[in-house]
mmCIF file with all atom_site columns, C-alpha atoms in Angstrom:
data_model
loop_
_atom_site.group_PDB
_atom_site.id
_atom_site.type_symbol
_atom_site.label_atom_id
_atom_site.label_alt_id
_atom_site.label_comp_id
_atom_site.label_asym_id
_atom_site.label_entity_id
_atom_site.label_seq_id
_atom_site.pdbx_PDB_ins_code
_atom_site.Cartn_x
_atom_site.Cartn_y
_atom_site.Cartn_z
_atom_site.occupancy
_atom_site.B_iso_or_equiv
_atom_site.pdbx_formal_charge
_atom_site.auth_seq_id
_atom_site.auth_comp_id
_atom_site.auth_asym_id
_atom_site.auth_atom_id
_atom_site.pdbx_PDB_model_num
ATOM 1   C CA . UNK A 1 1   ? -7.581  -10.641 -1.688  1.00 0.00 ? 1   UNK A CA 1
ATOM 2   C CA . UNK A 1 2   ? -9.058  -13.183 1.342   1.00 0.00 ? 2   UNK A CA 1
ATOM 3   C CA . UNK A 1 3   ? -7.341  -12.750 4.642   1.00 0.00 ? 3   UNK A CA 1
ATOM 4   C CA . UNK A 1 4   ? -7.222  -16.166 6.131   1.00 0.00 ? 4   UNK A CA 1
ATOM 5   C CA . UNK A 1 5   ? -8.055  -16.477 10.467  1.00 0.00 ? 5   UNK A CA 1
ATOM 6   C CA . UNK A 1 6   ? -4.283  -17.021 10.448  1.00 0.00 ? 6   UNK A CA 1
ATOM 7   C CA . UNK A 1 7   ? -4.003  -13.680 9.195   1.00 0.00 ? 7   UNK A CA 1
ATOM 8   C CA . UNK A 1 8   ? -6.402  -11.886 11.534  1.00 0.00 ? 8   UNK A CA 1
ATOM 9   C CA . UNK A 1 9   ? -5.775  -13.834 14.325  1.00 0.00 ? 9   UNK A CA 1
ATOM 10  C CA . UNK A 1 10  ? -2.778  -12.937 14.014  1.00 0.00 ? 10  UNK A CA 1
ATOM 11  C CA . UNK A 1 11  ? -3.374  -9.200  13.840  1.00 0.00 ? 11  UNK A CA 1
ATOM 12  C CA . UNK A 1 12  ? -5.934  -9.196  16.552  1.00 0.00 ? 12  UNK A CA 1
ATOM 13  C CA . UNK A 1 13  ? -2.955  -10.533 18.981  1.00 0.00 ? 13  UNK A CA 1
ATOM 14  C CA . UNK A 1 14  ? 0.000   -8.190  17.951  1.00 0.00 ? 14  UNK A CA 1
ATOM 15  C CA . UNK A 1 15  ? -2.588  -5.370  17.922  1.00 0.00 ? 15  UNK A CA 1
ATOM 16  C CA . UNK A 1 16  ? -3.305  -6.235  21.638  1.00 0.00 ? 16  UNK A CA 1
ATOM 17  C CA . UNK A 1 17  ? -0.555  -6.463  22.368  1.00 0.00 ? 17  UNK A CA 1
ATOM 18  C CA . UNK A 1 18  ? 0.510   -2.762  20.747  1.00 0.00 ? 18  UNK A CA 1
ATOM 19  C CA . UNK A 1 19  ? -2.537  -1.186  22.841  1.00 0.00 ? 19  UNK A CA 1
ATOM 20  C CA . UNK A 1 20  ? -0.525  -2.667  26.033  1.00 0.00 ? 20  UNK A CA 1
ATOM 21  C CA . UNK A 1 21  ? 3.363   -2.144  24.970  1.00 0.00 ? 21  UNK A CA 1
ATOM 22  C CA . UNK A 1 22  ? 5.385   -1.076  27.751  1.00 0.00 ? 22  UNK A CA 1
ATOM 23  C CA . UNK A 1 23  ? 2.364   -1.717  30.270  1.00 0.00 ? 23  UNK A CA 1
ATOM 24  C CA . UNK A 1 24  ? 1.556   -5.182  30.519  1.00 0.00 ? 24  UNK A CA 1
ATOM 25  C CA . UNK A 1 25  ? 2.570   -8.893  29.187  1.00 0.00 ? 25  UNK A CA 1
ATOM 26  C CA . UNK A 1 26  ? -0.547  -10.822 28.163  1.00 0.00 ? 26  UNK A CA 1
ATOM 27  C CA . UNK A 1 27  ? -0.683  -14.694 27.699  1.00 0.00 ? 27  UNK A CA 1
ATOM 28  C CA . UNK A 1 28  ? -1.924  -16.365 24.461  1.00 0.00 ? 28  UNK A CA 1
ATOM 29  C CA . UNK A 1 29  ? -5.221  -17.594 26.407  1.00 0.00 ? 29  UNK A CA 1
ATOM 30  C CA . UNK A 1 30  ? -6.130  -14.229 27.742  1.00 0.00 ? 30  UNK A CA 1
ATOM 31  C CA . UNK A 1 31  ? -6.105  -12.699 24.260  1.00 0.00 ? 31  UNK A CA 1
ATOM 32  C CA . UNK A 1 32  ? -8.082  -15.743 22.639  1.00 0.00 ? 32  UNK A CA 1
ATOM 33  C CA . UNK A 1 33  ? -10.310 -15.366 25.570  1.00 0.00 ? 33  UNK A CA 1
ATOM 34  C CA . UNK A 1 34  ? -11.079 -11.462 25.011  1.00 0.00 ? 34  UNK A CA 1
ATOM 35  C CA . UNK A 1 35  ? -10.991 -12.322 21.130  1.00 0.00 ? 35  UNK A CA 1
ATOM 36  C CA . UNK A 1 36  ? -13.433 -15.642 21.374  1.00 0.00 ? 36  UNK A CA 1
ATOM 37  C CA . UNK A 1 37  ? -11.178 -17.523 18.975  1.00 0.00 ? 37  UNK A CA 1
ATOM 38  C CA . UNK A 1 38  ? -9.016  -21.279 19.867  1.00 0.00 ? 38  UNK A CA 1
ATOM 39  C CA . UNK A 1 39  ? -6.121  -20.499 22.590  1.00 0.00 ? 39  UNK A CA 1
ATOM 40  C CA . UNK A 1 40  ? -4.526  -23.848 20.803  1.00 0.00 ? 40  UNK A CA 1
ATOM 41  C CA . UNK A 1 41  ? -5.323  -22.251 17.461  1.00 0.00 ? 41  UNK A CA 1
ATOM 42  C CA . UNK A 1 42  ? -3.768  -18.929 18.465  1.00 0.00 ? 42  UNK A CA 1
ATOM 43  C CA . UNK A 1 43  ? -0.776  -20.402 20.426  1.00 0.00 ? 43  UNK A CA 1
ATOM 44  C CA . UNK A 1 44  ? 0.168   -21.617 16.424  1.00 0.00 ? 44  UNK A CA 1
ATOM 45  C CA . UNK A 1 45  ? 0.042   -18.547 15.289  1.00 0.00 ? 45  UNK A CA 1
ATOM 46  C CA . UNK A 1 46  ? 1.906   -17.005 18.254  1.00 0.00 ? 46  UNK A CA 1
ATOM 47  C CA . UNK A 1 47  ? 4.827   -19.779 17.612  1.00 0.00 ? 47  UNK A CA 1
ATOM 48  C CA . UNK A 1 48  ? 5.272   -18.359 13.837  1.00 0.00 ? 48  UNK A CA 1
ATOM 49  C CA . UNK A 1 49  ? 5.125   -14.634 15.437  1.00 0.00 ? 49  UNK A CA 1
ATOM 50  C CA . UNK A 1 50  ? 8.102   -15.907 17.670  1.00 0.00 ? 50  UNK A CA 1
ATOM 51  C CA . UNK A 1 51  ? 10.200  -17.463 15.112  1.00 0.00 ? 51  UNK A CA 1
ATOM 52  C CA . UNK A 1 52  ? 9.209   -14.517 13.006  1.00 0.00 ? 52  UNK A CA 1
ATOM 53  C CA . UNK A 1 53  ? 10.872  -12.614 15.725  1.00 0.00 ? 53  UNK A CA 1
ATOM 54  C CA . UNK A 1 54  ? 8.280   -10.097 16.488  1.00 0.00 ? 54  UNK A CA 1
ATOM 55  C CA . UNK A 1 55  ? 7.037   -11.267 19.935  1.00 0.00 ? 55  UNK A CA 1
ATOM 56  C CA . UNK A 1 56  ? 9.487   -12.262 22.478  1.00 0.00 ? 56  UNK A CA 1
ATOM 57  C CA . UNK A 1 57  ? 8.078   -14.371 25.843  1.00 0.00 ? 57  UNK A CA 1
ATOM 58  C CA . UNK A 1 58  ? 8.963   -14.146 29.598  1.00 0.00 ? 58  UNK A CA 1
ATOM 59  C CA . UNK A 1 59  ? 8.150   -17.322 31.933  1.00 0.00 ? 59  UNK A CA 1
ATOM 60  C CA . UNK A 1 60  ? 6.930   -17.064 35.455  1.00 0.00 ? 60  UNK A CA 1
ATOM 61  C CA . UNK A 1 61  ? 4.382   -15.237 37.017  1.00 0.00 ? 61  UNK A CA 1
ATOM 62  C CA . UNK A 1 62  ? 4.837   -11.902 35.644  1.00 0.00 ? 62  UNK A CA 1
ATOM 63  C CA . UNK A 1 63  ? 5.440   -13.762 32.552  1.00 0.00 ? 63  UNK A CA 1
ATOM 64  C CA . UNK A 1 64  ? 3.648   -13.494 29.127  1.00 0.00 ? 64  UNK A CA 1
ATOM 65  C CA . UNK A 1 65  ? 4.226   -12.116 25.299  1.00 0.00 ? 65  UNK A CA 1
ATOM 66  C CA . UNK A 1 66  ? 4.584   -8.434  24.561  1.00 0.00 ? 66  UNK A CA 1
ATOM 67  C CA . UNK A 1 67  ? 6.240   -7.121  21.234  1.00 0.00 ? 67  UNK A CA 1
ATOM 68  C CA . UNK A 1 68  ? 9.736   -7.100  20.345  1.00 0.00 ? 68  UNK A CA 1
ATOM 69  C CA . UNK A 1 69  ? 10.059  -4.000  19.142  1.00 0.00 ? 69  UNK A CA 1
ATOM 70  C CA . UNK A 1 70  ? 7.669   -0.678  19.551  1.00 0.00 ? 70  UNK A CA 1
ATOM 71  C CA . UNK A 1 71  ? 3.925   -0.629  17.713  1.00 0.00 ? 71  UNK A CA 1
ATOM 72  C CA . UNK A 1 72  ? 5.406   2.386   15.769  1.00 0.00 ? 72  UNK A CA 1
ATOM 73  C CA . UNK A 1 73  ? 8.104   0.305   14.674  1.00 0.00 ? 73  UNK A CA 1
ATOM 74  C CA . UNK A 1 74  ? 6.083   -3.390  13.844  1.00 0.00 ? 74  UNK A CA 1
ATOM 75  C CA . UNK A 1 75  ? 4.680   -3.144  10.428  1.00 0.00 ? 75  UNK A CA 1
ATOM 76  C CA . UNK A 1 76  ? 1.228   -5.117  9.322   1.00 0.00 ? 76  UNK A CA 1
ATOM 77  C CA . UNK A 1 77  ? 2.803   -6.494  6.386   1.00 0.00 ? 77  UNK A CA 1
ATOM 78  C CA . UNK A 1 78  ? 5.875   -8.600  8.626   1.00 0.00 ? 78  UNK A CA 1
ATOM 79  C CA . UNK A 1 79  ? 2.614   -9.760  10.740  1.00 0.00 ? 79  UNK A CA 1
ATOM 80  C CA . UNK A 1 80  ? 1.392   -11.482 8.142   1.00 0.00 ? 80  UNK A CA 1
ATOM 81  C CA . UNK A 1 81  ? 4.368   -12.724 6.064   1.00 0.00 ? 81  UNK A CA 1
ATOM 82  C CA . UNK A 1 82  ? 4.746   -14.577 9.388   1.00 0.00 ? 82  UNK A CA 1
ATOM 83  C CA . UNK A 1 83  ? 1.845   -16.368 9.442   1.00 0.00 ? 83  UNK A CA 1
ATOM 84  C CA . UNK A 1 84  ? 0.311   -16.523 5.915   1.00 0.00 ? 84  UNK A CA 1
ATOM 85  C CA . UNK A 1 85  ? 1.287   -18.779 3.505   1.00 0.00 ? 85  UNK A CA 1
ATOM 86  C CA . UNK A 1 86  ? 1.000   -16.854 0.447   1.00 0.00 ? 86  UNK A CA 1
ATOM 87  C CA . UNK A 1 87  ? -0.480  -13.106 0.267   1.00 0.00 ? 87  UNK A CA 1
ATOM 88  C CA . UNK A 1 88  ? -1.604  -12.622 -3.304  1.00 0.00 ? 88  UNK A CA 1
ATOM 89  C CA . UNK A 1 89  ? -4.351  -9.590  -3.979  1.00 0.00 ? 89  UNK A CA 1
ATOM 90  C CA . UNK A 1 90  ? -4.834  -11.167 -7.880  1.00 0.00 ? 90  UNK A CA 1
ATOM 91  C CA . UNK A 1 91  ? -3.226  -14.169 -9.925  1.00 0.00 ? 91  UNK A CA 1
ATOM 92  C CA . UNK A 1 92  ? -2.452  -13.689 -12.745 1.00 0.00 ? 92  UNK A CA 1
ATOM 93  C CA . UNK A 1 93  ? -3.637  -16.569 -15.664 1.00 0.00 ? 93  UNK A CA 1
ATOM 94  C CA . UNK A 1 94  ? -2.034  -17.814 -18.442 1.00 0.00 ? 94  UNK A CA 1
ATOM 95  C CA . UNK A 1 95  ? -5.364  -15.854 -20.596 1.00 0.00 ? 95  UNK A CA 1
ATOM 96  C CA . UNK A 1 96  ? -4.557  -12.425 -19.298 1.00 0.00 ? 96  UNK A CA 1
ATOM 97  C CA . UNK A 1 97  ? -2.853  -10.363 -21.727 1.00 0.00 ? 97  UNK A CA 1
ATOM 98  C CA . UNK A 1 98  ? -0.171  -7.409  -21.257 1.00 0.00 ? 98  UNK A CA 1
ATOM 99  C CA . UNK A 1 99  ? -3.346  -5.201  -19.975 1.00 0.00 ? 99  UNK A CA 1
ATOM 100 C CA . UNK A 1 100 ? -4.731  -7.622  -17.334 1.00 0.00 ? 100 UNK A CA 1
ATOM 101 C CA . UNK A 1 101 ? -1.027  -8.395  -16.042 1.00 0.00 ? 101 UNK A CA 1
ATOM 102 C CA . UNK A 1 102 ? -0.269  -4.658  -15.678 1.00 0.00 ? 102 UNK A CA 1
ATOM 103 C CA . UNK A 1 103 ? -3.712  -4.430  -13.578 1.00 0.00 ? 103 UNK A CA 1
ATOM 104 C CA . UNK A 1 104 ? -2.930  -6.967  -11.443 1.00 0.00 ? 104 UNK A CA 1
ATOM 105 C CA . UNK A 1 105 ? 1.025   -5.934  -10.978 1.00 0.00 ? 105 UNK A CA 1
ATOM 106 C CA . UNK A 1 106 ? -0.246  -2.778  -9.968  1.00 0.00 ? 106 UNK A CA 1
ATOM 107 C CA . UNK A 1 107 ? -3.060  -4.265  -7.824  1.00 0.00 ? 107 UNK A CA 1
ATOM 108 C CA . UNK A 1 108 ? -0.494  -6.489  -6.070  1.00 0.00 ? 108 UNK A CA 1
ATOM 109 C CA . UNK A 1 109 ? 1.944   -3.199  -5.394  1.00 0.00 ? 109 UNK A CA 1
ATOM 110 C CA . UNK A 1 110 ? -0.930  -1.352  -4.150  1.00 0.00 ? 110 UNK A CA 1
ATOM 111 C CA . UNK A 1 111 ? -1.728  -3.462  -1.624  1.00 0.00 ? 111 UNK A CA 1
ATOM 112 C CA . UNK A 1 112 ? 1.691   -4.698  -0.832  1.00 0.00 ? 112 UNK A CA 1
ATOM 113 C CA . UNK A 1 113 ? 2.463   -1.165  -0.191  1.00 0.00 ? 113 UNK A CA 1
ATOM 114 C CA . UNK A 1 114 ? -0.395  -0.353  2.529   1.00 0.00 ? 114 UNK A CA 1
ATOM 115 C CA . UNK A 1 115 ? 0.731   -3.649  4.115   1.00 0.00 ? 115 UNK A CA 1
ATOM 116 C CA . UNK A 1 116 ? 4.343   -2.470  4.378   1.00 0.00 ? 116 UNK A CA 1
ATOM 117 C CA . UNK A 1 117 ? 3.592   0.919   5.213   1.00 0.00 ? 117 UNK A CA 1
ATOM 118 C CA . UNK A 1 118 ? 0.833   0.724   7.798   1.00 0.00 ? 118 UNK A CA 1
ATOM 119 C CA . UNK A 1 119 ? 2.423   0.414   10.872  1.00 0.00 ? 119 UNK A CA 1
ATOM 120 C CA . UNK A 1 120 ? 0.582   -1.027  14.469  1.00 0.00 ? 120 UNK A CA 1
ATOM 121 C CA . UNK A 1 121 ? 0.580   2.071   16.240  1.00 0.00 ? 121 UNK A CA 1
ATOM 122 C CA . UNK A 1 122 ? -1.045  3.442   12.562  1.00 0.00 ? 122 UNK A CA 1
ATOM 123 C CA . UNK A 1 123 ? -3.792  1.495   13.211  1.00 0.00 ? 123 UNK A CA 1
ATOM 124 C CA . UNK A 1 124 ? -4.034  2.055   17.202  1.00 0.00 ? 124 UNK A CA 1
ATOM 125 C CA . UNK A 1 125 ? -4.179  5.828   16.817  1.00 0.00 ? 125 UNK A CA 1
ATOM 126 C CA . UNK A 1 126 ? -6.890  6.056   13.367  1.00 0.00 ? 126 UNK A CA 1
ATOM 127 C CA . UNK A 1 127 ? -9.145  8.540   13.515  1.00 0.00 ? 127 UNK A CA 1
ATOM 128 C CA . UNK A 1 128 ? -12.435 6.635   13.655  1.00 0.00 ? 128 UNK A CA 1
ATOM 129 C CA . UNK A 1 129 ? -14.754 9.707   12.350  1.00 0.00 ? 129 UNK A CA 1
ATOM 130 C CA . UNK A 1 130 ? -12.228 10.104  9.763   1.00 0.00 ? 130 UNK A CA 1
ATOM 131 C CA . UNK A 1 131 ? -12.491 6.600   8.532   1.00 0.00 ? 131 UNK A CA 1
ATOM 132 C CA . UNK A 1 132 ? -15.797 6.448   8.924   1.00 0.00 ? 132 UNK A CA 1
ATOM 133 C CA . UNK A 1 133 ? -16.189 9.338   6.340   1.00 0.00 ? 133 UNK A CA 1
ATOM 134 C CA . UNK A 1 134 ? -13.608 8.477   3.811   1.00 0.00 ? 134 UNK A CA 1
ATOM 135 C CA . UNK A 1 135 ? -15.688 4.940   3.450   1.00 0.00 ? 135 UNK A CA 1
ATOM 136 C CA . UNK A 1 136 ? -18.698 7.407   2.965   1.00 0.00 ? 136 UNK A CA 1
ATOM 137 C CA . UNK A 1 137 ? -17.626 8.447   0.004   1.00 0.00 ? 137 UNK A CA 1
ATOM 138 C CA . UNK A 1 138 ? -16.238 4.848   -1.755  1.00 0.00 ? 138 UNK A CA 1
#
């Protein structure tokens, strides 16, 4: 499964904006400053996070983006159904028999379900030792 920039650009923006819910607004060209990717690049991405509904915007001074609903609440998987076209860990071909299909199913549910499980605040508050030790062992 490739994550396109779309994908992680758009994570990189809702997660900074999780790490600052309740705190502070941010605009789209502060966060593609801090990130070094396009501001015009991520202001796409922010416009399918709006439609989306999961960012909301204020004009004016004090003005900016911040989630529309809590980082505990905002799962990865809506992030990027938003702005990916298609997610698909393995497709299947017209060769693969019953026993590559049922991998690939099962691949494709697996990964669909850490998507629509893992929430923001999930991946604000990870242990990074812990991580860093389970990846020891893969």
């Amino acid at each position: 499964m490739k994550i396109s920039t779309r994908g992680r650009y758009g994570l990189y923006f809702m997660l900074t904006l999780a790490n600052e819910y309740g705190i502070k607004k941010r605009s789209v060209k502060s966060v593609a400053t801090e990130h070094d990717i396009s501001d015009l690049y991520l202001e796409q991405i922010v416009a399918s996070l709006k439609k989306a509904g999961l960012v909301k915007s204020t004009r004016g001074a004090y003005g900016g983006y911040e989630l529309n609903q809590p980082p505990e609440e905002m799962y990865v998987g809506e992030i990027f159904k938003a702005v990916e076209e298609n997610i698909v860990a393995v497709e299947s071909d017209e060769k693969d028999g019953k026993a590559e299909r049922f991998l690939w199913r099962r691949i494709r549910d697996a990964v669909s379900d850490v998507l629509d499980h893992t929430t923001l605040k999930d991946m604000i508050d990870y242990d990074e030792d812990e991580i860093d030790d389970y990846m020891f062992y893969i």
